[in-house]
């Protein structure tokens, strides 16, 4: 764990910043606390119960930092980066039975990759002795590339005419995506554009949905635009929208990914089977109710819009409510589990935290080596069976640092053994 923690800290030091929280995010912070998502933890990168401000990859000038920034720490003389290049398959060779060694006795070995440039010209990148192919194409790309390379369920590969290098039935299986449901409003007062900064974590052990929020500018549909002498139907008109959402942790519901064709540039097919496990749907019901409680807080009253006079007549107080974009919460949200569950199923969407497809213990071992293969690892979110925390990117970048340092350490240990022997 020492190397894991050190790798986290290195990534956080190089790529993350403390955001300035104001406007919509500040209001959400106060509303979460009012809705009893406590305690207040301030700014922290730790995954702890309560309400907190998380780190951002945007610096004070608004520049976004990413894993590409970490190339600055590489040794330029030992690094070649091919841009506008798409890997189409991993080159796999069989291992002579007399040379098979190790606990798993792998039968095949990666020897390089085939990639194409922007002009669709094919190129080969070959491994040097002792080298490895490290696949980091993400939860959709990594299982797709293994399948294209002949590593996957033998019957599926054969049906597409792909030569089978290794029968690995779990490649592309155990695919997960965290369901997201929320409410979007057009606020009655101007607010700033903001990505997720404030997070509500009712339970740190993954037994309750996380609450997050964002605000952004979107084009208004022509059917909803006001008319007037100065507004042309073709004139762009934008509105500010604010969203509060809940994200089901885990999840338990799983799906699968498969090749639509052997064409490497064709997107694979995937089905996540949201809410196929009742436990996920039950968590969504609780999470949606918590979103409703946040919206009912006194802090959120400022974002309600006037909707006309009350039934008391023109002299009565003006009724105010949220201008909701899209689906609205059921009127009986606080008491009717069935109606809230139906809302969950009707409005579910992705938060783009896909994971699985090359899960540890099924496709790769604890060192991320592809089972049954030599010189091939998968190091990305496709190895997860559960998404870590509220956002997986810190863990994914930590994995890169961790595996790199561990590989260097393992090679150094082997050299010492060879030298002493």
XYZ file of N, CA and C in Angstrom, residues 64 176-182 195-196 198-199 209-214 216 243-249 251 272 274 347-355 387-393:
135
model
N -6.809 23.153 -18.372
C -7.037 21.802 -17.902
C -5.755 20.978 -18.023
N -19.504 -2.592 -16.552
C -20.281 -1.813 -15.592
C -20.299 -0.339 -15.989
N -21.376 0.337 -15.619
C -21.437 1.795 -15.728
C -22.337 2.301 -14.616
N -21.906 3.344 -13.935
C -22.680 3.873 -12.810
C -23.875 4.661 -13.307
N -25.090 4.248 -12.953
C -26.266 4.992 -13.384
C -26.267 6.402 -12.788
N -26.709 7.351 -13.602
C -26.836 8.739 -13.137
C -28.262 9.204 -13.400
N -28.853 9.838 -12.410
C -30.171 10.456 -12.546
C -30.121 11.815 -11.889
N -30.868 12.755 -12.420
C -30.824 14.083 -11.829
C -31.973 14.965 -12.267
N -18.004 22.978 -13.358
C -17.982 21.524 -13.369
C -18.146 21.028 -11.933
N -18.160 19.710 -11.762
C -18.380 19.149 -10.428
C -17.222 19.530 -9.512
N -18.204 20.327 -5.711
C -18.737 19.935 -4.403
C -19.392 18.564 -4.534
N -19.106 17.692 -3.587
C -19.630 16.324 -3.626
C -20.247 15.978 -2.281
N -25.905 6.588 -2.747
C -25.540 7.333 -3.940
C -24.807 8.619 -3.594
N -23.859 8.999 -4.463
C -23.151 10.265 -4.319
C -23.989 11.377 -4.961
N -23.914 12.572 -4.393
C -24.657 13.724 -4.913
C -23.660 14.729 -5.466
N -23.848 15.122 -6.714
C -22.951 16.065 -7.373
C -23.776 17.073 -8.159
N -23.123 18.132 -8.625
C -23.844 19.185 -9.335
C -22.926 19.849 -10.345
N -23.540 20.450 -11.363
C -22.798 21.192 -12.378
C -23.710 22.266 -12.952
N -23.989 24.849 -16.647
C -23.418 24.983 -17.978
C -24.385 25.746 -18.865
N -27.704 21.543 -12.815
C -28.125 20.161 -12.590
C -27.641 19.667 -11.236
N -28.515 18.949 -10.538
C -28.130 18.186 -9.358
C -28.398 16.724 -9.672
N -27.400 15.887 -9.435
C -27.526 14.490 -9.855
C -27.076 13.544 -8.747
N -27.534 12.319 -8.858
C -27.054 11.260 -7.968
C -26.433 10.160 -8.812
N -25.356 9.582 -8.284
C -24.638 8.511 -8.973
C -24.619 7.280 -8.082
N -25.143 6.176 -8.601
C -25.178 4.930 -7.846
C -23.758 4.353 -7.801
N -23.200 4.116 -6.618
C -21.863 3.529 -6.543
C -21.892 2.060 -6.957
N -21.560 -0.257 -9.840
C -22.816 -0.852 -9.386
C -22.714 -2.381 -9.387
N -25.037 -2.192 -20.819
C -24.697 -2.133 -19.399
C -25.780 -2.708 -18.488
N -28.484 -1.381 -17.035
C -28.744 -0.555 -15.862
C -29.935 -1.092 -15.059
N -35.200 7.985 -16.666
C -34.269 9.103 -16.848
C -32.811 8.714 -16.701
N -32.512 7.435 -16.563
C -31.129 7.025 -16.335
C -30.244 7.412 -17.520
N -29.055 7.856 -17.216
C -28.066 8.182 -18.236
C -26.684 7.900 -17.666
N -25.673 8.131 -18.451
C -24.316 7.791 -18.036
C -23.595 8.988 -17.438
N -22.624 8.709 -16.600
C -21.668 9.715 -16.133
C -20.297 9.412 -16.735
N -20.267 8.498 -17.712
C -19.066 8.147 -18.476
C -17.975 7.527 -17.602
N -18.392 6.829 -16.554
C -17.440 6.123 -15.697
C -17.477 4.625 -16.006
N -17.387 4.310 -17.293
C -17.401 2.909 -17.706
C -16.222 2.166 -17.084
N -16.444 0.922 -16.736
C -15.349 0.089 -16.243
C -15.701 -1.379 -16.457
N -16.213 0.973 -9.519
C -15.570 2.258 -9.775
C -15.109 2.868 -8.456
N -13.889 3.379 -8.395
C -13.374 3.911 -7.125
C -13.838 5.334 -6.867
N -14.437 5.564 -5.701
C -14.806 6.915 -5.284
C -15.826 7.559 -6.199
N -15.823 8.886 -6.193
C -16.800 9.622 -6.988
C -16.339 9.829 -8.420
N -15.024 9.751 -8.665
C -14.493 9.875 -10.018
C -13.254 8.985 -10.125
N -13.165 8.159 -11.170
C -12.079 7.170 -11.220
C -10.751 7.675 -11.770
N -10.685 8.909 -12.293
C -9.480 9.269 -13.049
C -8.223 9.315 -12.186
